[in-house]
XYZ file of C-alpha atoms in Angstrom:
317
model
C 2.014 60.328 33.216
C 0.543 57.868 35.680
C -1.905 55.170 34.710
C -4.755 53.434 36.464
C -4.480 50.726 39.074
C -6.545 47.769 40.124
C -9.616 48.546 42.203
C -8.746 47.913 45.845
C -12.265 48.165 47.241
C -15.856 48.257 46.088
C -18.909 49.073 48.180
C -16.497 49.617 51.071
C -15.416 45.976 50.831
C -11.772 44.985 50.228
C -11.078 43.478 46.817
C -10.038 39.828 46.765
C -8.980 37.789 43.743
C -10.956 34.582 43.520
C -8.621 31.576 43.346
C -10.395 28.451 42.078
C -7.645 26.329 43.642
C -8.106 27.781 47.129
C -9.434 25.704 50.004
C -13.135 26.533 50.046
C -13.248 26.322 53.837
C -10.649 29.117 53.983
C -12.583 31.516 51.766
C -14.223 34.517 53.431
C -17.983 34.787 53.630
C -19.531 35.718 50.298
C -20.584 39.188 51.434
C -17.365 40.150 53.247
C -15.248 41.062 50.209
C -15.524 42.417 46.684
C -14.722 39.396 44.538
C -12.421 40.029 41.571
C -12.492 37.545 38.707
C -9.677 37.783 36.184
C -7.818 35.376 33.934
C -4.421 35.226 32.270
C -5.167 35.776 28.574
C -1.815 34.647 27.229
C -1.535 31.301 29.023
C -3.196 28.020 28.166
C -2.791 26.777 31.724
C -5.549 28.747 33.428
C -9.326 28.618 32.984
C -11.332 30.769 30.618
C -13.400 33.487 32.297
C -16.562 31.446 31.813
C -14.977 28.499 33.628
C -13.646 30.736 36.370
C -17.083 32.263 36.905
C -18.717 28.823 37.065
C -16.157 27.734 39.672
C -16.820 30.922 41.613
C -20.558 30.281 41.741
C -19.896 26.792 43.076
C -17.270 27.802 45.658
C -19.000 30.876 47.063
C -22.638 31.235 48.059
C -23.857 33.387 45.126
C -26.878 34.594 47.099
C -24.497 36.296 49.532
C -22.250 38.061 47.005
C -22.565 41.844 47.335
C -19.765 43.161 45.109
C -18.190 41.809 41.922
C -15.152 43.130 40.046
C -14.786 41.968 36.441
C -11.101 41.962 35.588
C -9.267 40.562 32.595
C -11.751 38.341 30.735
C -9.524 37.315 27.848
C -7.833 39.315 25.155
C -9.923 42.276 26.182
C -8.780 44.467 23.300
C -10.403 41.938 20.942
C -13.346 40.547 22.940
C -15.869 42.990 24.369
C -17.180 43.051 27.906
C -20.475 41.664 26.598
C -18.887 38.242 27.200
C -18.434 38.470 31.008
C -21.418 40.774 31.475
C -23.653 38.278 29.699
C -22.554 35.513 32.056
C -23.198 37.684 35.116
C -26.622 38.701 33.822
C -27.486 35.062 33.145
C -26.727 34.326 36.806
C -28.883 37.165 38.135
C -31.331 34.699 39.671
C -28.513 33.356 41.843
C -26.730 36.652 42.587
C -29.714 37.973 44.497
C -27.763 40.252 46.869
C -25.498 41.891 44.290
C -25.178 45.622 44.968
C -22.031 46.704 43.128
C -20.241 45.794 39.892
C -17.040 47.172 38.346
C -16.404 46.240 34.710
C -12.922 46.427 33.203
C -10.536 46.341 36.152
C -7.372 46.265 34.062
C -4.078 48.019 34.685
C -1.911 49.499 31.942
C 0.286 46.360 31.867
C -2.819 44.318 30.983
C -4.362 46.767 28.513
C -4.182 50.489 27.904
C -7.436 52.087 29.039
C -8.500 52.884 25.476
C -7.824 49.311 24.362
C -10.422 47.871 26.737
C -13.375 46.834 24.590
C -16.591 47.599 26.435
C -20.237 47.099 25.442
C -23.719 48.097 26.599
C -23.251 48.133 30.379
C -26.846 49.137 31.121
C -27.898 45.495 30.809
C -26.462 45.120 34.313
C -28.858 47.777 35.582
C -31.759 46.055 33.866
C -30.824 42.690 35.384
C -30.063 43.907 38.907
C -32.666 46.381 40.184
C -30.939 46.469 43.573
C -27.576 47.627 42.194
C -26.330 50.729 44.043
C -22.890 51.166 42.431
C -21.646 50.654 38.879
C -18.106 51.310 37.712
C -16.723 51.013 34.182
C -13.189 51.377 32.820
C -12.648 51.821 29.104
C -14.551 53.805 26.488
C -14.015 51.811 23.305
C -17.343 50.363 22.079
C -18.961 51.584 25.321
C -22.719 52.049 25.160
C -25.030 53.586 27.738
C -28.508 54.083 26.279
C -30.901 55.990 28.554
C -32.064 53.764 31.373
C -34.372 53.980 34.370
C -33.046 52.598 37.637
C -34.376 53.496 41.064
C -31.535 52.209 43.270
C -28.255 53.308 41.658
C -26.382 55.713 43.947
C -22.908 55.803 42.374
C -21.822 55.733 38.732
C -18.184 55.968 37.650
C -16.969 55.756 34.051
C -13.190 55.924 33.572
C -11.978 56.424 30.006
C -9.245 57.944 27.923
C -11.988 59.191 25.623
C -15.665 59.157 26.555
C -18.043 59.207 23.572
C -20.592 62.015 23.599
C -23.349 59.447 23.017
C -22.482 57.855 26.364
C -22.560 61.218 28.135
C -25.957 61.964 26.615
C -27.228 58.501 27.553
C -26.192 58.952 31.173
C -27.732 62.403 31.406
C -30.950 61.261 29.747
C -31.305 58.411 32.242
C -33.743 58.427 35.139
C -31.581 57.808 38.202
C -33.478 59.369 41.110
C -31.161 57.935 43.794
C -27.865 58.926 42.143
C -25.571 60.653 44.644
C -22.140 60.274 43.058
C -21.264 60.712 39.389
C -17.741 60.648 38.003
C -16.990 60.826 34.299
C -13.473 60.689 32.862
C -14.002 62.575 29.622
C -10.567 61.988 28.083
C -9.306 63.386 24.810
C -10.656 63.653 21.281
C -7.819 61.547 19.854
C -9.235 58.544 21.713
C -12.932 59.131 21.163
C -13.643 61.801 23.772
C -15.888 63.968 21.644
C -18.246 65.293 24.346
C -18.604 69.076 24.512
C -19.894 71.497 27.114
C -23.209 71.433 25.276
C -23.472 67.701 26.013
C -22.904 68.426 29.713
C -25.486 71.224 29.855
C -28.343 69.174 31.398
C -25.993 68.201 34.216
C -24.602 71.679 34.832
C -28.053 73.238 35.042
C -28.813 71.082 38.052
C -32.031 69.730 36.596
C -30.801 66.123 36.616
C -30.251 63.766 39.550
C -31.832 65.573 42.527
C -29.748 63.711 45.136
C -26.360 64.332 43.513
C -23.747 65.586 45.978
C -20.457 64.428 44.408
C -19.543 65.348 40.839
C -16.343 64.535 39.024
C -15.678 65.735 35.486
C -12.142 64.477 35.220
C -9.244 63.506 32.961
C -10.343 66.019 30.349
C -8.561 68.151 27.788
C -11.482 70.575 28.291
C -10.820 71.020 32.005
C -10.403 74.810 31.765
C -13.657 75.191 29.865
C -15.400 72.945 32.385
C -14.006 74.965 35.296
C -15.207 78.174 33.661
C -18.680 76.692 33.210
C -18.718 75.561 36.849
C -18.272 79.180 37.918
C -21.963 79.760 37.210
C -23.391 76.228 36.986
C -26.442 75.816 39.270
C -25.485 72.219 40.070
C -22.501 73.410 42.147
C -24.680 74.783 44.946
C -25.974 71.251 45.646
C -22.569 69.580 45.770
C -20.477 68.589 48.748
C -17.492 67.480 46.680
C -16.315 68.573 43.242
C -13.502 66.938 41.254
C -11.930 68.578 38.220
C -8.832 66.432 38.467
C -6.643 64.492 36.077
C -6.982 66.947 33.203
C -5.380 70.031 31.696
C -6.521 72.580 34.286
C -4.343 75.691 34.333
C -4.371 79.134 35.925
C -7.065 80.368 33.559
C -9.552 77.702 34.623
C -8.750 78.019 38.317
C -9.127 81.802 38.177
C -12.526 81.517 36.504
C -13.620 79.032 39.148
C -12.595 81.351 41.996
C -14.158 84.405 40.395
C -17.520 82.715 39.992
C -20.086 81.582 42.525
C -19.009 80.769 46.100
C -17.354 77.407 46.661
C -17.013 77.688 50.424
C -19.874 75.231 51.015
C -17.828 72.392 49.540
C -16.191 69.823 51.749
C -13.606 68.930 49.100
C -12.356 70.451 45.856
C -10.178 67.906 44.065
C -7.854 69.437 41.481
C -5.015 66.923 41.610
C -2.957 66.474 38.434
C -3.029 70.094 37.293
C -0.949 72.771 35.586
C -1.419 75.631 38.066
C 1.473 77.889 38.941
C 2.536 78.199 42.571
C 0.944 81.670 42.945
C -2.387 80.309 41.700
C -2.098 77.333 44.021
C -1.708 79.751 46.937
C -4.639 81.801 45.724
C -6.900 78.733 45.622
C -5.902 77.477 49.056
C -6.104 80.915 50.676
C -9.590 81.449 49.230
C -11.032 78.118 50.335
C -9.120 76.367 53.099
C -9.929 79.000 55.783
C -13.592 78.090 55.188
C -12.934 74.412 55.848
C -12.729 73.274 52.215
C -10.175 70.518 51.695
C -8.308 71.352 48.479
C -6.271 68.665 46.734
C -3.591 70.292 44.618
C -1.223 67.340 44.503
C 0.577 66.320 41.305
C 1.490 69.649 39.773
C 2.503 68.845 36.188
C 4.757 70.545 33.662
C 3.781 70.765 29.987
C 5.659 68.530 27.621
C 8.688 70.042 25.897
C 8.019 73.532 27.264
C 5.056 73.889 24.901
C 2.848 75.795 27.322
C -0.887 75.082 27.190
C -0.405 72.972 24.043
C 1.828 70.623 26.020
C -0.648 69.821 28.788
C -1.898 66.258 29.090
C -4.477 64.200 30.906
C -3.752 61.439 33.420
C -4.649 58.769 30.860
C -5.486 58.889 27.175
C -4.397 55.841 25.194
């Protein structure tokens, strides 16, 4: 089972680790990269995240920064993301061009995805009305109360278990510019207690009028989600649909194909799946002749020959 990796770009800008020891004259322009700030939590040699952030604001023109990646901020399974987020929010008057933030850019070696302690990430939306992209990794302690934000175009939340309260908060939010939404729903053992009923406002197509990319991923309910998508009104408005990273099997894929037409899609992403080879052929033969790019990479085998009970998501713990 593969894990998650460091973000390599944000807002189309390449990610670059900020080095407080680097020659300032050699640093790129503030708006040319997505700046990643991360510390070594188990060493007394390096700066604390607060010190690193202060050095960053002095070394780089904060008014030119467009994208910020919040990496390891300490012992992140003990200290919540409210610590780095609070510092960023406090600097909002200086970060006047900030358009994109990713919170929790940690790989498995740094912290399992469900060990990352998050917080209320909507304070970033309140502080930065010009934000167009927000990414979050980790569902523990994550909060997303309903919020109104006119500029946000892309929202990604990656978890091993996404709380239903967060799903409801997202779907109750007023995000009129939202074009891309990706939710990693995860598993119940790690807090992923959202049900199809929680997703209903999204599936009916009554939310987010500009939405054209939808990902409901990394879910132990992937077959049920696929079955619901067969008749969900939201599908007709999409250009790309991702049901990847979860426990999708032949039953879910068959329901998807037997439902409403999918030939208007540009991409159907089903990677990390449990489809048999005949079902793979059926999916590709139904869609690829119509120009739909189908991603069926990473065919998985259930653990210990346990059939459907042995299927697993890309990440959980």
